[in-house]
Amino acid sequence: MDYSLTIIVPLFNEEENLRRVEEKMNEYISMASVKCQVLFVNDGSKDNSEELMIAICERNPNFNYISFEKNCGLSAAIKAGFDYSTTNLTGYIDSDLQTDPFDFESLLAEIDHYDLVNGFRHERKDSGIKNLSSLVANTVRNWFTNDGMYDTGCPLKIIRTDYAKRIPMFSGLHRFLPAMIMLQGGRIKQVPIRHFPRIAGTPKFGLRNRLVKPLLDCFAYLWMRKNYINYKVSKTS
């Protein structure tokens, strides 16, 4: 089947959510405006996630998976998804389903004119301290990147795959994807999407990895922006 969109679903210890992910993704695939496939990336889960993921892929022809030997982090999982994507477009959604796959349609409506379309959670259903830490982190990142994004960490994105494959990933870079597309001369846009409370599983990010680590990553981004190699070929034999 000729797919147009690969949707990366990273997961780490999400056994309580996976059956719901299967149901929601199948519902979306059945009505999506483009042909979609799902690519699970199991980031070294210690629970029963891998077994459930394999069973889901065996009974659903539109589902595939990658499984890491050990936990490598969210940026590595997204990078692996980019590496293994074979479609013109690559999307990303978290396995906690705090965002709705049906909102990919809002992003797809814009992608013809852009190289990355980023959702932003305009009415977040998280705790006050989580919302505040994300607001501070996004504000600081904007000082460094000037990408104009309200919510770079939003787990709902669509990227042109050729741009995605050229991103030089490092740990924490999943928060800088819009800025990395801009470094390539790409066009970015953000659109509002819905957000829902987490109803199962455990959050993987706390105050430290929402504020301290992202601040350090901003300096890594500055170095990369200064030294980034970007060229366009005018002729070839």
PDB file of C-alpha atoms in Angstrom:
ATOM      1  CA  MET A   1       0.000   0.000   0.000  1.00  0.00           C
ATOM      2  CA  ASP A   2       1.247   3.480  -0.856  1.00  0.00           C
ATOM      3  CA  TYR A   3       1.247   5.449   2.380  1.00  0.00           C
ATOM      4  CA  SER A   4       1.610   9.219   2.565  1.00  0.00           C
ATOM      5  CA  LEU A   5       2.073   9.678   6.317  1.00  0.00           C
ATOM      6  CA  THR A   6       4.015   7.693   8.913  1.00  0.00           C
ATOM      7  CA  ILE A   7       2.913   8.456  12.478  1.00  0.00           C
ATOM      8  CA  ILE A   8       5.661   7.822  15.027  1.00  0.00           C
ATOM      9  CA  VAL A   9       4.383   6.692  18.441  1.00  0.00           C
ATOM     10  CA  PRO A  10       7.263   6.541  20.968  1.00  0.00           C
ATOM     11  CA  LEU A  11       6.515   4.519  24.076  1.00  0.00           C
ATOM     12  CA  PHE A  12       8.217   3.768  27.362  1.00  0.00           C
ATOM     13  CA  ASN A  13       6.315   1.739  29.966  1.00  0.00           C
ATOM     14  CA  GLU A  14       2.889   2.541  28.512  1.00  0.00           C
ATOM     15  CA  GLU A  15       1.191  -0.865  28.764  1.00  0.00           C
ATOM     16  CA  GLU A  16      -1.916   0.726  30.284  1.00  0.00           C
ATOM     17  CA  ASN A  17      -2.394   2.950  27.228  1.00  0.00           C
ATOM     18  CA  LEU A  18      -1.537   0.710  24.289  1.00  0.00           C
ATOM     19  CA  ARG A  19      -4.936  -0.864  23.658  1.00  0.00           C
ATOM     20  CA  ARG A  20      -6.457   2.607  23.640  1.00  0.00           C
ATOM     21  CA  VAL A  21      -3.726   3.762  21.241  1.00  0.00           C
ATOM     22  CA  GLU A  22      -4.593   0.865  18.924  1.00  0.00           C
ATOM     23  CA  GLU A  23      -8.289   1.748  19.002  1.00  0.00           C
ATOM     24  CA  LYS A  24      -7.826   5.508  18.495  1.00  0.00           C
ATOM     25  CA  MET A  25      -5.237   5.149  15.738  1.00  0.00           C
ATOM     26  CA  ASN A  26      -7.386   2.640  13.857  1.00  0.00           C
ATOM     27  CA  GLU A  27     -10.345   5.019  14.112  1.00  0.00           C
ATOM     28  CA  TYR A  28      -8.236   7.847  12.725  1.00  0.00           C
ATOM     29  CA  ILE A  29      -6.658   5.790   9.928  1.00  0.00           C
ATOM     30  CA  SER A  30     -10.111   4.731   8.751  1.00  0.00           C
ATOM     31  CA  MET A  31     -11.158   8.352   8.071  1.00  0.00           C
ATOM     32  CA  ALA A  32      -7.860  10.199   7.513  1.00  0.00           C
ATOM     33  CA  SER A  33      -7.540  12.399   4.434  1.00  0.00           C
ATOM     34  CA  VAL A  34      -4.260  10.626   3.533  1.00  0.00           C
ATOM     35  CA  LYS A  35      -3.143   7.000   3.792  1.00  0.00           C
ATOM     36  CA  CYS A  36      -1.451   6.543   7.181  1.00  0.00           C
ATOM     37  CA  GLN A  37       0.692   3.952   8.886  1.00  0.00           C
ATOM     38  CA  VAL A  38       1.757   3.787  12.524  1.00  0.00           C
ATOM     39  CA  LEU A  39       5.351   3.202  13.623  1.00  0.00           C
ATOM     40  CA  PHE A  40       5.760   2.321  17.296  1.00  0.00           C
ATOM     41  CA  VAL A  41       9.201   2.986  18.770  1.00  0.00           C
ATOM     42  CA  ASN A  42       9.623   1.065  22.005  1.00  0.00           C
ATOM     43  CA  ASP A  43      12.250   2.903  24.041  1.00  0.00           C
ATOM     44  CA  GLY A  44      13.410  -0.017  26.174  1.00  0.00           C
ATOM     45  CA  SER A  45      10.196  -0.471  28.159  1.00  0.00           C
ATOM     46  CA  LYS A  46      10.480  -2.527  31.360  1.00  0.00           C
ATOM     47  CA  ASP A  47       6.792  -3.442  31.604  1.00  0.00           C
ATOM     48  CA  ASN A  48       4.648  -5.465  29.193  1.00  0.00           C
ATOM     49  CA  SER A  49       4.625  -2.754  26.504  1.00  0.00           C
ATOM     50  CA  GLU A  50       6.795  -4.653  24.018  1.00  0.00           C
ATOM     51  CA  GLU A  51       4.626  -7.778  24.040  1.00  0.00           C
ATOM     52  CA  LEU A  52       1.434  -5.729  23.654  1.00  0.00           C
ATOM     53  CA  MET A  53       3.016  -3.635  20.869  1.00  0.00           C
ATOM     54  CA  ILE A  54       4.074  -6.733  18.897  1.00  0.00           C
ATOM     55  CA  ALA A  55       0.591  -8.242  19.227  1.00  0.00           C
ATOM     56  CA  ILE A  56      -0.983  -5.008  17.985  1.00  0.00           C
ATOM     57  CA  CYS A  57       1.301  -4.951  14.937  1.00  0.00           C
ATOM     58  CA  GLU A  58       0.598  -8.615  14.150  1.00  0.00           C
ATOM     59  CA  ARG A  59      -3.148  -8.036  13.950  1.00  0.00           C
ATOM     60  CA  ASN A  60      -3.058  -4.623  12.233  1.00  0.00           C
ATOM     61  CA  PRO A  61      -1.392  -4.375   8.791  1.00  0.00           C
ATOM     62  CA  ASN A  62      -1.037  -0.582   9.117  1.00  0.00           C
ATOM     63  CA  PHE A  63       1.103  -0.891  12.279  1.00  0.00           C
ATOM     64  CA  ASN A  64       4.861  -1.562  12.510  1.00  0.00           C
ATOM     65  CA  TYR A  65       7.400  -1.293  15.298  1.00  0.00           C
ATOM     66  CA  ILE A  66      11.020  -0.706  16.281  1.00  0.00           C
ATOM     67  CA  SER A  67      12.233  -1.866  19.696  1.00  0.00           C
ATOM     68  CA  PHE A  68      15.407  -0.518  21.335  1.00  0.00           C
ATOM     69  CA  GLU A  69      17.787  -2.757  23.284  1.00  0.00           C
ATOM     70  CA  LYS A  70      17.693  -0.290  26.175  1.00  0.00           C
ATOM     71  CA  ASN A  71      16.109   3.030  27.137  1.00  0.00           C
ATOM     72  CA  CYS A  72      17.664   5.830  25.050  1.00  0.00           C
ATOM     73  CA  GLY A  73      15.235   8.712  25.574  1.00  0.00           C
ATOM     74  CA  LEU A  74      12.526  10.473  23.604  1.00  0.00           C
ATOM     75  CA  SER A  75      14.867  12.259  21.183  1.00  0.00           C
ATOM     76  CA  ALA A  76      16.430   8.931  20.196  1.00  0.00           C
ATOM     77  CA  ALA A  77      12.988   7.380  19.674  1.00  0.00           C
ATOM     78  CA  ILE A  78      11.909  10.239  17.417  1.00  0.00           C
ATOM     79  CA  LYS A  79      15.226  10.079  15.539  1.00  0.00           C
ATOM     80  CA  ALA A  80      14.732   6.352  14.927  1.00  0.00           C
ATOM     81  CA  GLY A  81      11.236   7.063  13.643  1.00  0.00           C
ATOM     82  CA  PHE A  82      12.634   9.628  11.195  1.00  0.00           C
ATOM     83  CA  ASP A  83      15.317   7.153  10.083  1.00  0.00           C
ATOM     84  CA  TYR A  84      12.817   4.379   9.411  1.00  0.00           C
ATOM     85  CA  SER A  85      10.072   6.510   7.852  1.00  0.00           C
ATOM     86  CA  THR A  86       9.538   5.792   4.145  1.00  0.00           C
ATOM     87  CA  THR A  87       6.732   8.261   3.437  1.00  0.00           C
ATOM     88  CA  ASN A  88       6.814  11.868   2.264  1.00  0.00           C
ATOM     89  CA  LEU A  89       5.341  13.049   5.560  1.00  0.00           C
ATOM     90  CA  THR A  90       6.170  11.986   9.099  1.00  0.00           C
ATOM     91  CA  GLY A  91       3.998  12.736  12.103  1.00  0.00           C
ATOM     92  CA  TYR A  92       4.511  12.295  15.818  1.00  0.00           C
ATOM     93  CA  ILE A  93       2.104  11.690  18.694  1.00  0.00           C
ATOM     94  CA  ASP A  94       2.702  10.572  22.292  1.00  0.00           C
ATOM     95  CA  SER A  95       1.368   7.213  23.458  1.00  0.00           C
ATOM     96  CA  ASP A  96      -0.339   8.809  26.477  1.00  0.00           C
ATOM     97  CA  LEU A  97      -3.012  10.175  24.079  1.00  0.00           C
ATOM     98  CA  GLN A  98      -3.208  13.552  25.775  1.00  0.00           C
ATOM     99  CA  THR A  99      -3.498  14.760  22.196  1.00  0.00           C
ATOM    100  CA  ASP A 100      -5.994  13.361  19.693  1.00  0.00           C
ATOM    101  CA  PRO A 101      -4.851  11.770  16.395  1.00  0.00           C
ATOM    102  CA  PHE A 102      -7.902  13.285  14.703  1.00  0.00           C
ATOM    103  CA  ASP A 103      -6.201  16.679  15.122  1.00  0.00           C
ATOM    104  CA  PHE A 104      -3.626  15.561  12.552  1.00  0.00           C
ATOM    105  CA  GLU A 105      -6.247  16.737  10.061  1.00  0.00           C
ATOM    106  CA  SER A 106      -5.727  20.349  11.205  1.00  0.00           C
ATOM    107  CA  LEU A 107      -1.992  19.944  10.608  1.00  0.00           C
ATOM    108  CA  LEU A 108      -2.459  18.215   7.244  1.00  0.00           C
ATOM    109  CA  ALA A 109      -4.615  21.139   6.085  1.00  0.00           C
ATOM    110  CA  GLU A 110      -1.498  23.366   6.323  1.00  0.00           C
ATOM    111  CA  ILE A 111       1.394  21.070   5.399  1.00  0.00           C
ATOM    112  CA  ASP A 112       1.208  21.735   1.632  1.00  0.00           C
ATOM    113  CA  HIS A 113       2.559  25.228   2.313  1.00  0.00           C
ATOM    114  CA  TYR A 114       4.998  24.429   5.137  1.00  0.00           C
ATOM    115  CA  ASP A 115       7.786  22.007   6.031  1.00  0.00           C
ATOM    116  CA  LEU A 116       6.723  21.533   9.654  1.00  0.00           C
ATOM    117  CA  VAL A 117       3.332  22.118  11.240  1.00  0.00           C
ATOM    118  CA  ASN A 118       3.402  22.114  15.034  1.00  0.00           C
ATOM    119  CA  GLY A 119       0.375  21.821  17.272  1.00  0.00           C
ATOM    120  CA  PHE A 120       0.040  23.952  20.350  1.00  0.00           C
ATOM    121  CA  ARG A 121      -2.099  22.986  23.339  1.00  0.00           C
ATOM    122  CA  HIS A 122      -4.098  26.180  23.818  1.00  0.00           C
ATOM    123  CA  GLU A 123      -6.135  24.773  26.732  1.00  0.00           C
ATOM    124  CA  ARG A 124      -3.782  22.391  28.520  1.00  0.00           C
ATOM    125  CA  LYS A 125      -5.245  19.907  30.976  1.00  0.00           C
ATOM    126  CA  ASP A 126      -2.110  19.462  33.090  1.00  0.00           C
ATOM    127  CA  SER A 127      -1.332  20.486  36.661  1.00  0.00           C
ATOM    128  CA  GLY A 128      -0.564  24.119  37.458  1.00  0.00           C
ATOM    129  CA  ILE A 129       3.128  23.489  38.145  1.00  0.00           C
ATOM    130  CA  LYS A 130       3.486  21.460  34.944  1.00  0.00           C
ATOM    131  CA  ASN A 131       1.861  24.223  32.896  1.00  0.00           C
ATOM    132  CA  LEU A 132       4.024  26.875  34.566  1.00  0.00           C
ATOM    133  CA  SER A 133       7.266  24.953  34.007  1.00  0.00           C
ATOM    134  CA  SER A 134       6.377  24.425  30.347  1.00  0.00           C
ATOM    135  CA  LEU A 135       5.553  28.125  29.935  1.00  0.00           C
ATOM    136  CA  VAL A 136       8.915  29.113  31.406  1.00  0.00           C
ATOM    137  CA  ALA A 137      10.773  26.542  29.291  1.00  0.00           C
ATOM    138  CA  ASN A 138       9.052  27.641  26.078  1.00  0.00           C
ATOM    139  CA  THR A 139       9.750  31.305  26.833  1.00  0.00           C
ATOM    140  CA  VAL A 140      13.444  30.623  27.425  1.00  0.00           C
ATOM    141  CA  ARG A 141      13.718  28.525  24.259  1.00  0.00           C
ATOM    142  CA  ASN A 142      12.148  31.345  22.264  1.00  0.00           C
ATOM    143  CA  TRP A 143      14.836  33.716  23.534  1.00  0.00           C
ATOM    144  CA  PHE A 144      17.464  31.366  22.126  1.00  0.00           C
ATOM    145  CA  THR A 145      15.778  30.152  18.930  1.00  0.00           C
ATOM    146  CA  ASN A 146      13.410  32.982  17.949  1.00  0.00           C
ATOM    147  CA  ASP A 147      11.199  30.391  16.275  1.00  0.00           C
ATOM    148  CA  GLY A 148       7.958  32.020  17.503  1.00  0.00           C
ATOM    149  CA  MET A 149       6.539  28.710  18.756  1.00  0.00           C
ATOM    150  CA  TYR A 150       4.269  28.803  21.818  1.00  0.00           C
ATOM    151  CA  ASP A 151       4.583  25.083  22.539  1.00  0.00           C
ATOM    152  CA  THR A 152       7.616  23.426  20.926  1.00  0.00           C
ATOM    153  CA  GLY A 153       7.186  20.370  23.136  1.00  0.00           C
ATOM    154  CA  CYS A 154       3.660  19.688  21.899  1.00  0.00           C
ATOM    155  CA  PRO A 155       3.461  15.967  21.052  1.00  0.00           C
ATOM    156  CA  LEU A 156       1.589  16.471  17.791  1.00  0.00           C
ATOM    157  CA  LYS A 157       3.587  17.430  14.712  1.00  0.00           C
ATOM    158  CA  ILE A 158       3.869  16.762  10.988  1.00  0.00           C
ATOM    159  CA  ILE A 159       7.181  17.248   9.172  1.00  0.00           C
ATOM    160  CA  ARG A 160       8.273  16.745   5.602  1.00  0.00           C
ATOM    161  CA  THR A 161      10.386  13.613   5.876  1.00  0.00           C
ATOM    162  CA  ASP A 162      13.292  14.881   3.782  1.00  0.00           C
ATOM    163  CA  TYR A 163      13.686  17.760   6.256  1.00  0.00           C
ATOM    164  CA  ALA A 164      13.272  15.441   9.250  1.00  0.00           C
ATOM    165  CA  LYS A 165      16.015  13.090   8.060  1.00  0.00           C
ATOM    166  CA  ARG A 166      18.490  15.994   7.803  1.00  0.00           C
ATOM    167  CA  ILE A 167      18.077  17.067  11.441  1.00  0.00           C
ATOM    168  CA  PRO A 168      21.296  16.350  13.397  1.00  0.00           C
ATOM    169  CA  MET A 169      19.660  14.977  16.529  1.00  0.00           C
ATOM    170  CA  PHE A 170      21.030  15.084  20.069  1.00  0.00           C
ATOM    171  CA  SER A 171      19.430  14.264  23.410  1.00  0.00           C
ATOM    172  CA  GLY A 172      16.782  16.890  24.137  1.00  0.00           C
ATOM    173  CA  LEU A 173      16.494  18.065  20.540  1.00  0.00           C
ATOM    174  CA  HIS A 174      12.855  16.951  20.303  1.00  0.00           C
ATOM    175  CA  ARG A 175      12.106  20.335  21.932  1.00  0.00           C
ATOM    176  CA  PHE A 176      13.902  22.187  19.103  1.00  0.00           C
ATOM    177  CA  LEU A 177      12.394  20.574  15.998  1.00  0.00           C
ATOM    178  CA  PRO A 178      10.802  23.797  14.642  1.00  0.00           C
ATOM    179  CA  ALA A 179      14.090  25.673  15.109  1.00  0.00           C
ATOM    180  CA  MET A 180      16.015  22.890  13.352  1.00  0.00           C
ATOM    181  CA  ILE A 181      13.666  23.088  10.366  1.00  0.00           C
ATOM    182  CA  MET A 182      14.270  26.852  10.257  1.00  0.00           C
ATOM    183  CA  LEU A 183      18.047  26.224  10.165  1.00  0.00           C
ATOM    184  CA  GLN A 184      17.444  24.325   6.919  1.00  0.00           C
ATOM    185  CA  GLY A 185      15.551  27.280   5.494  1.00  0.00           C
ATOM    186  CA  GLY A 186      12.244  25.493   6.000  1.00  0.00           C
ATOM    187  CA  ARG A 187       8.878  27.076   6.712  1.00  0.00           C
ATOM    188  CA  ILE A 188       7.037  26.374   9.955  1.00  0.00           C
ATOM    189  CA  LYS A 189       3.565  27.016  11.312  1.00  0.00           C
ATOM    190  CA  GLN A 190       1.671  26.292  14.519  1.00  0.00           C
ATOM    191  CA  VAL A 191      -2.027  25.506  14.834  1.00  0.00           C
ATOM    192  CA  PRO A 192      -4.171  25.090  17.974  1.00  0.00           C
ATOM    193  CA  ILE A 193      -5.127  21.555  18.973  1.00  0.00           C
ATOM    194  CA  ARG A 194      -7.084  19.935  21.777  1.00  0.00           C
ATOM    195  CA  HIS A 195      -5.496  18.575  24.933  1.00  0.00           C
ATOM    196  CA  PHE A 196      -6.748  15.994  27.420  1.00  0.00           C
ATOM    197  CA  PRO A 197      -5.760  14.831  30.928  1.00  0.00           C
ATOM    198  CA  ARG A 198      -3.591  11.733  31.188  1.00  0.00           C
ATOM    199  CA  ILE A 199      -5.892   8.910  32.271  1.00  0.00           C
ATOM    200  CA  ALA A 200      -3.396   6.026  32.488  1.00  0.00           C
ATOM    201  CA  GLY A 201       0.315   5.456  32.894  1.00  0.00           C
ATOM    202  CA  THR A 202       2.900   7.690  34.535  1.00  0.00           C
ATOM    203  CA  PRO A 203       4.344  10.989  33.221  1.00  0.00           C
ATOM    204  CA  LYS A 204       7.981  10.646  32.152  1.00  0.00           C
ATOM    205  CA  PHE A 205       9.044  14.292  32.623  1.00  0.00           C
ATOM    206  CA  GLY A 206       9.372  16.211  35.878  1.00  0.00           C
ATOM    207  CA  LEU A 207      10.453  19.689  36.911  1.00  0.00           C
ATOM    208  CA  ARG A 208      14.175  19.025  36.382  1.00  0.00           C
ATOM    209  CA  ASN A 209      13.864  17.737  32.819  1.00  0.00           C
ATOM    210  CA  ARG A 210      11.372  20.473  31.965  1.00  0.00           C
ATOM    211  CA  LEU A 211      13.559  23.369  33.130  1.00  0.00           C
ATOM    212  CA  VAL A 212      17.200  22.543  33.941  1.00  0.00           C
ATOM    213  CA  LYS A 213      18.024  20.158  31.090  1.00  0.00           C
ATOM    214  CA  PRO A 214      16.198  22.238  28.433  1.00  0.00           C
ATOM    215  CA  LEU A 215      18.167  25.327  29.499  1.00  0.00           C
ATOM    216  CA  LEU A 216      21.436  23.466  28.977  1.00  0.00           C
ATOM    217  CA  ASP A 217      20.140  22.190  25.629  1.00  0.00           C
ATOM    218  CA  CYS A 218      19.607  25.792  24.524  1.00  0.00           C
ATOM    219  CA  PHE A 219      23.369  26.354  24.647  1.00  0.00           C
ATOM    220  CA  ALA A 220      23.901  23.200  22.601  1.00  0.00           C
ATOM    221  CA  TYR A 221      21.438  24.583  20.064  1.00  0.00           C
ATOM    222  CA  LEU A 222      23.330  27.891  19.902  1.00  0.00           C
ATOM    223  CA  TRP A 223      26.546  26.025  19.103  1.00  0.00           C
ATOM    224  CA  MET A 224      24.757  23.993  16.443  1.00  0.00           C
ATOM    225  CA  ARG A 225      23.174  27.088  14.877  1.00  0.00           C
ATOM    226  CA  LYS A 226      26.589  28.738  14.613  1.00  0.00           C
ATOM    227  CA  ASN A 227      28.225  25.658  13.074  1.00  0.00           C
ATOM    228  CA  TYR A 228      25.317  24.173  11.108  1.00  0.00           C
ATOM    229  CA  ILE A 229      26.159  23.142   7.535  1.00  0.00           C
ATOM    230  CA  ASN A 230      23.404  23.937   5.063  1.00  0.00           C
ATOM    231  CA  TYR A 231      23.879  23.851   1.301  1.00  0.00           C
ATOM    232  CA  LYS A 232      21.780  23.665  -1.852  1.00  0.00           C
ATOM    233  CA  VAL A 233      23.013  21.937  -5.008  1.00  0.00           C
ATOM    234  CA  SER A 234      22.553  24.013  -8.167  1.00  0.00           C
ATOM    235  CA  LYS A 235      23.755  21.417 -10.718  1.00  0.00           C
ATOM    236  CA  THR A 236      24.798  17.805 -10.821  1.00  0.00           C
ATOM    237  CA  SER A 237      25.841  15.313 -13.469  1.00  0.00           C
TER     238      SER A 237
END
